[in-house]
Short mmCIF file of C-alpha atoms in Angstrom, two decimals:
data_model
loop_
_atom_site.label_atom_id
_atom_site.label_comp_id
_atom_site.label_asym_id
_atom_site.label_seq_id
_atom_site.Cartn_x
_atom_site.Cartn_y
_atom_site.Cartn_z
CA UNK A 1 74.22 132.30 113.06
CA UNK A 2 77.58 131.56 111.39
CA UNK A 3 79.24 127.58 112.22
CA UNK A 4 82.56 128.32 113.79
CA UNK A 5 85.47 125.95 112.06
CA UNK A 6 88.94 124.05 113.41
CA UNK A 7 91.60 123.55 111.36
CA UNK A 8 94.27 121.20 110.89
CA UNK A 9 97.70 121.59 110.23
CA UNK A 10 100.06 118.89 109.53
CA UNK A 11 104.70 120.02 109.41
CA UNK A 12 106.21 117.40 107.73
CA UNK A 13 110.39 117.25 107.45
CA UNK A 14 112.53 115.17 105.71
CA UNK A 15 116.49 114.01 105.99
CA UNK A 16 118.18 111.65 103.64
CA UNK A 17 122.31 111.08 104.10
CA UNK A 18 123.46 108.57 107.01
CA UNK A 19 119.87 108.76 107.81
CA UNK A 20 117.09 109.59 107.19
CA UNK A 21 115.24 111.45 109.09
CA UNK A 22 110.34 113.01 109.42
CA UNK A 23 108.77 114.58 111.29
CA UNK A 24 105.39 115.51 111.23
CA UNK A 25 102.72 117.33 113.16
CA UNK A 26 99.64 119.49 113.45
CA UNK A 27 96.86 120.96 115.13
CA UNK A 28 92.89 121.12 114.04
CA UNK A 29 91.89 124.95 114.12
CA UNK A 30 88.88 123.76 111.14
CA UNK A 31 88.01 120.86 108.99
CA UNK A 32 90.67 120.92 106.70
CA UNK A 33 94.08 119.40 106.89
CA UNK A 34 97.40 121.04 105.78
CA UNK A 35 100.63 119.41 105.72
CA UNK A 36 103.76 121.26 105.05
CA UNK A 37 106.98 119.13 104.96
CA UNK A 38 110.59 119.99 104.13
CA UNK A 39 113.49 117.82 103.47
CA UNK A 40 117.42 118.10 104.00
CA UNK A 41 119.54 115.94 102.45
CA UNK A 42 123.05 115.70 104.26
CA UNK A 43 125.96 115.09 100.99
CA UNK A 44 128.31 112.86 103.05
CA UNK A 45 127.60 109.77 100.97
CA UNK A 46 126.14 111.49 98.46
CA UNK A 47 122.76 109.67 98.51
CA UNK A 48 120.06 112.61 97.47
CA UNK A 49 116.69 113.15 96.49
CA UNK A 50 116.03 112.95 92.60
CA UNK A 51 112.29 113.17 92.18
CA UNK A 52 109.00 113.55 94.22
CA UNK A 53 105.85 113.61 93.38
CA UNK A 54 102.14 112.79 93.63
CA UNK A 55 100.86 108.72 92.92
CA UNK A 56 97.47 108.92 94.65
CA UNK A 57 95.42 112.02 95.88
CA UNK A 58 91.62 111.80 97.30
CA UNK A 59 90.05 114.80 99.08
CA UNK A 60 93.23 115.81 98.73
CA UNK A 61 94.85 118.64 96.81
CA UNK A 62 98.83 119.41 96.41
CA UNK A 63 98.74 122.48 96.81
CA UNK A 64 101.68 123.96 95.91
CA UNK A 65 104.27 121.13 93.70
CA UNK A 66 106.94 119.32 95.26
CA UNK A 67 110.61 120.88 94.97
CA UNK A 68 113.85 119.93 95.09
CA UNK A 69 116.71 122.22 95.54
CA UNK A 70 119.86 120.94 94.61
CA UNK A 71 118.78 117.05 95.04
CA UNK A 72 119.49 118.03 99.35
CA UNK A 73 116.01 119.93 100.40
CA UNK A 74 112.16 118.97 99.41
CA UNK A 75 109.04 121.03 100.04
CA UNK A 76 105.56 119.81 100.17
CA UNK A 77 102.61 121.63 100.60
CA UNK A 78 99.66 119.35 101.17
CA UNK A 79 95.36 119.78 101.69
CA UNK A 80 93.28 116.89 102.83
CA UNK A 81 89.56 118.00 103.04
CA UNK A 82 88.10 115.94 105.41
CA UNK A 83 87.93 112.92 107.12
CA UNK A 84 89.05 110.21 104.46
CA UNK A 85 91.30 111.74 102.84
CA UNK A 86 94.71 110.65 102.20
CA UNK A 87 97.72 111.72 100.46
CA UNK A 88 100.63 109.51 98.86
CA UNK A 89 103.45 110.79 97.15
CA UNK A 90 106.22 108.98 95.88
CA UNK A 91 109.61 109.94 96.78
CA UNK A 92 113.58 108.62 94.71
CA UNK A 93 116.34 108.08 96.42
CA UNK A 94 119.24 107.66 95.33
CA UNK A 95 123.41 107.04 94.75
CA UNK A 96 125.57 109.14 93.38
CA UNK A 97 127.99 108.80 95.52
CA UNK A 98 131.48 106.00 95.90
CA UNK A 99 129.60 103.48 98.56
CA UNK A 100 127.25 101.21 98.17
CA UNK A 101 124.57 101.98 101.17
CA UNK A 102 122.39 99.72 102.48
CA UNK A 103 118.60 100.18 104.80
CA UNK A 104 120.45 99.45 107.95
CA UNK A 105 116.94 100.06 110.37
CA UNK A 106 113.80 102.37 109.66
CA UNK A 107 113.16 104.24 113.68
CA UNK A 108 110.09 105.49 114.89
CA UNK A 109 107.46 104.96 112.86
CA UNK A 110 105.15 102.32 114.72
CA UNK A 111 105.94 103.66 118.19
CA UNK A 112 104.89 108.09 116.85
CA UNK A 113 101.61 106.16 115.30
CA UNK A 114 100.36 104.86 118.37
CA UNK A 115 100.55 108.06 120.63
CA UNK A 116 97.38 110.28 120.44
CA UNK A 117 95.79 111.94 118.73
CA UNK A 118 95.69 108.40 115.94
CA UNK A 119 93.82 109.75 113.76
CA UNK A 120 95.89 111.13 111.42
CA UNK A 121 98.25 108.66 110.47
CA UNK A 122 101.50 108.73 108.58
CA UNK A 123 103.65 105.69 107.21
CA UNK A 124 106.09 104.75 104.41
CA UNK A 125 106.24 102.38 101.81
CA UNK A 126 108.55 100.05 100.36
CA UNK A 127 111.26 100.54 101.07
CA UNK A 128 112.28 97.70 103.96
CA UNK A 129 115.47 97.07 106.36
CA UNK A 130 118.31 95.73 103.85
CA UNK A 131 117.61 97.29 101.12
CA UNK A 132 120.80 98.17 99.32
CA UNK A 133 121.81 101.36 97.74
CA UNK A 134 124.62 100.82 95.73
CA UNK A 135 125.68 103.06 93.54
CA UNK A 136 124.60 105.36 90.06
CA UNK A 137 121.20 103.36 92.08
CA UNK A 138 117.70 104.53 92.36
CA UNK A 139 115.01 103.64 95.15
CA UNK A 140 111.24 104.74 94.93
CA UNK A 141 109.26 103.91 98.04
CA UNK A 142 106.12 106.46 98.96
CA UNK A 143 104.66 109.17 101.99
CA UNK A 144 101.29 108.24 103.02
CA UNK A 145 99.68 110.92 104.74
CA UNK A 146 95.89 110.43 105.82
CA UNK A 147 92.97 111.01 107.68
CA UNK A 148 91.49 108.04 109.30
CA UNK A 149 87.48 109.31 108.55
CA UNK A 150 86.88 106.43 111.64
CA UNK A 151 88.47 107.53 115.16
CA UNK A 152 87.31 110.74 115.91
CA UNK A 153 89.26 114.51 115.60
CA UNK A 154 88.45 116.36 118.27
CA UNK A 155 88.89 120.51 117.84
CA UNK A 156 92.46 121.46 119.12
CA UNK A 157 94.68 118.09 118.78
CA UNK A 158 98.68 118.96 118.01
CA UNK A 159 100.51 115.65 116.62
CA UNK A 160 104.15 115.63 115.93
CA UNK A 161 105.86 112.59 113.92
CA UNK A 162 109.06 111.30 112.58
CA UNK A 163 110.95 108.48 111.59
CA UNK A 164 114.51 107.69 110.77
CA UNK A 165 116.04 105.26 107.78
CA UNK A 166 119.66 104.88 109.04
CA UNK A 167 121.82 103.92 106.28
CA UNK A 168 125.00 101.87 106.18
CA UNK A 169 128.77 101.49 104.34
CA UNK A 170 127.78 98.28 101.60
CA UNK A 171 129.87 95.66 103.71
CA UNK A 172 130.15 91.54 103.76
CA UNK A 173 128.16 91.76 107.72
CA UNK A 174 125.22 94.33 106.28
CA UNK A 175 122.41 92.25 108.15
CA UNK A 176 120.97 89.93 105.49
CA UNK A 177 117.55 91.34 103.78
CA UNK A 178 114.71 90.52 106.53
CA UNK A 179 111.80 87.88 105.30
CA UNK A 180 109.62 90.34 104.48
CA UNK A 181 108.20 90.03 101.07
CA UNK A 182 105.37 91.18 99.22
CA UNK A 183 102.26 89.36 99.84
CA UNK A 184 100.01 87.17 96.30
CA UNK A 185 96.81 86.74 95.48
CA UNK A 186 95.00 83.37 95.00
CA UNK A 187 91.45 82.91 93.35
CA UNK A 188 89.22 79.96 93.69
CA UNK A 189 87.04 81.10 89.91
CA UNK A 190 89.30 82.70 88.26
CA UNK A 191 88.67 86.02 86.90
CA UNK A 192 87.72 84.83 83.36
CA UNK A 193 84.52 82.32 84.86
CA UNK A 194 80.77 84.14 85.81
CA UNK A 195 80.39 82.90 89.31
CA UNK A 196 77.05 83.67 91.88
CA UNK A 197 80.56 84.62 94.64
CA UNK A 198 84.08 84.43 94.22
CA UNK A 199 86.57 84.11 97.56
CA UNK A 200 90.97 85.58 97.07
CA UNK A 201 92.66 84.31 99.33
CA UNK A 202 96.11 86.28 101.18
CA UNK A 203 98.68 85.09 101.05
CA UNK A 204 101.32 86.90 103.45
CA UNK A 205 104.43 86.22 104.71
CA UNK A 206 105.20 84.64 107.77
CA UNK A 207 107.38 86.55 110.54
CA UNK A 208 107.92 87.42 113.94
CA UNK A 209 105.47 90.78 115.05
CA UNK A 210 103.79 91.13 110.95
CA UNK A 211 101.00 92.91 110.69
CA UNK A 212 99.30 91.76 107.78
CA UNK A 213 96.26 93.78 106.23
CA UNK A 214 93.83 94.16 103.24
CA UNK A 215 91.85 97.01 101.88
CA UNK A 216 88.78 96.78 100.03
CA UNK A 217 89.33 100.74 99.43
CA UNK A 218 91.58 100.25 96.68
CA UNK A 219 94.22 101.64 100.22
CA UNK A 220 91.92 104.24 101.83
CA UNK A 221 91.21 102.12 104.61
CA UNK A 222 92.52 99.05 105.80
CA UNK A 223 91.71 96.11 108.01
CA UNK A 224 93.86 93.97 110.57
CA UNK A 225 93.62 90.28 109.42
CA UNK A 226 94.35 87.11 112.31
CA UNK A 227 97.01 84.60 110.27
CA UNK A 228 99.07 84.90 107.57
CA UNK A 229 96.15 83.97 105.39
CA UNK A 230 93.14 85.28 105.79
CA UNK A 231 90.56 84.49 102.43
CA UNK A 232 87.00 87.21 101.54
CA UNK A 233 83.88 86.06 99.64
CA UNK A 234 83.37 88.75 97.19
CA UNK A 235 79.76 89.37 95.88
CA UNK A 236 79.43 91.63 94.10
CA UNK A 237 83.00 92.70 92.05
CA UNK A 238 85.71 94.82 93.58
CA UNK A 239 89.53 94.77 94.42
CA UNK A 240 91.49 93.79 97.53
CA UNK A 241 95.38 95.26 97.81
CA UNK A 242 97.35 92.61 100.38
CA UNK A 243 99.86 94.51 103.45
CA UNK A 244 102.25 93.55 105.76
CA UNK A 245 103.87 95.74 107.59
CA UNK A 246 106.99 94.39 110.82
CA UNK A 247 106.31 97.71 112.57
CA UNK A 248 109.38 100.05 110.70
CA UNK A 249 107.88 100.16 106.73
CA UNK A 250 105.91 98.18 104.64
CA UNK A 251 105.43 95.94 101.60
CA UNK A 252 102.05 96.08 99.34
CA UNK A 253 101.05 93.32 97.54
CA UNK A 254 99.79 94.80 93.76
CA UNK A 255 95.51 95.64 94.01
CA UNK A 256 93.54 92.37 92.41
CA UNK A 257 90.24 93.52 90.92
CA UNK A 258 88.37 90.68 91.03
CA UNK A 259 84.81 91.16 88.48
CA UNK A 260 82.77 88.43 86.48
CA UNK A 261 79.51 88.46 88.95
CA UNK A 262 75.75 88.22 89.06
CA UNK A 263 74.02 86.43 92.36
CA UNK A 264 71.14 86.90 89.84
CA UNK A 265 71.76 83.17 87.54
CA UNK A 266 69.35 83.50 85.07
CA UNK A 267 67.44 79.87 84.75
CA UNK A 268 67.45 78.08 82.01
CA UNK A 269 64.24 75.81 81.75
CA UNK A 270 63.48 73.15 79.24
CA UNK A 271 60.51 72.49 77.55
CA UNK A 272 59.89 69.46 75.89
CA UNK A 273 57.84 66.32 73.89
CA UNK A 274 55.01 65.91 75.94
CA UNK A 275 52.77 63.17 74.76
CA UNK A 276 53.13 59.75 75.69
CA UNK A 277 55.69 57.56 73.15
CA UNK A 278 54.05 54.53 71.49
CA UNK A 279 55.81 51.18 70.05
CA UNK A 280 54.13 50.21 66.89
#
């Protein structure tokens, strides 16, 4: 008897101009996630897409290369193969107008990700409230869609994901850049030295409502830390990434590799003269 399969579809729409609107919807019919995205930009500010590229694909395939048409429309079509899959795209936006712009708000990401079903998580990384996009400048940020393998997927579910990035004219009354900054790391034993174990401490910026996270598998899955300083013990070689989120967007630190760990330290035996010493 043939086993019944189910499909999962995800649809994504991205708009840029005085604001950015992104919507994602999917329904499960097989154990494959298909993402189709369409993006459009208003010419009011002449803020436009210049590039969309794959950055990291894990158990995921771009079915159709991202296409940008006249700087105002972008399409992404990608499949996530199974729970644990992840697709990361780097999006570049540019200000080709005559007015400096600033990100005034980012809305909807936290609220939508808290809605059921939670197996598919969506977030943006690398752009925060207060970021400037001045005339002739470009800025890149990440669009990340993950099929969380820790959350059970049902056979038939649907979900819409949307967020808005508001751009406004840059002026003296604009909001200041928030205190959210990229996490940093310290190690108790340098990577150039061998040790039985090593400890890495992640230092997060302090801020109300911030979520502190870290990943031990190069960003595929994330765990939440209880405080703005968190230490992870390594008893074998690995890597760690720290990430901070304000519920609207996130900033991610560089991947920190931890090497030169050896648990089986050889014993050193010194053999000397066992004869008794005598004086003459």
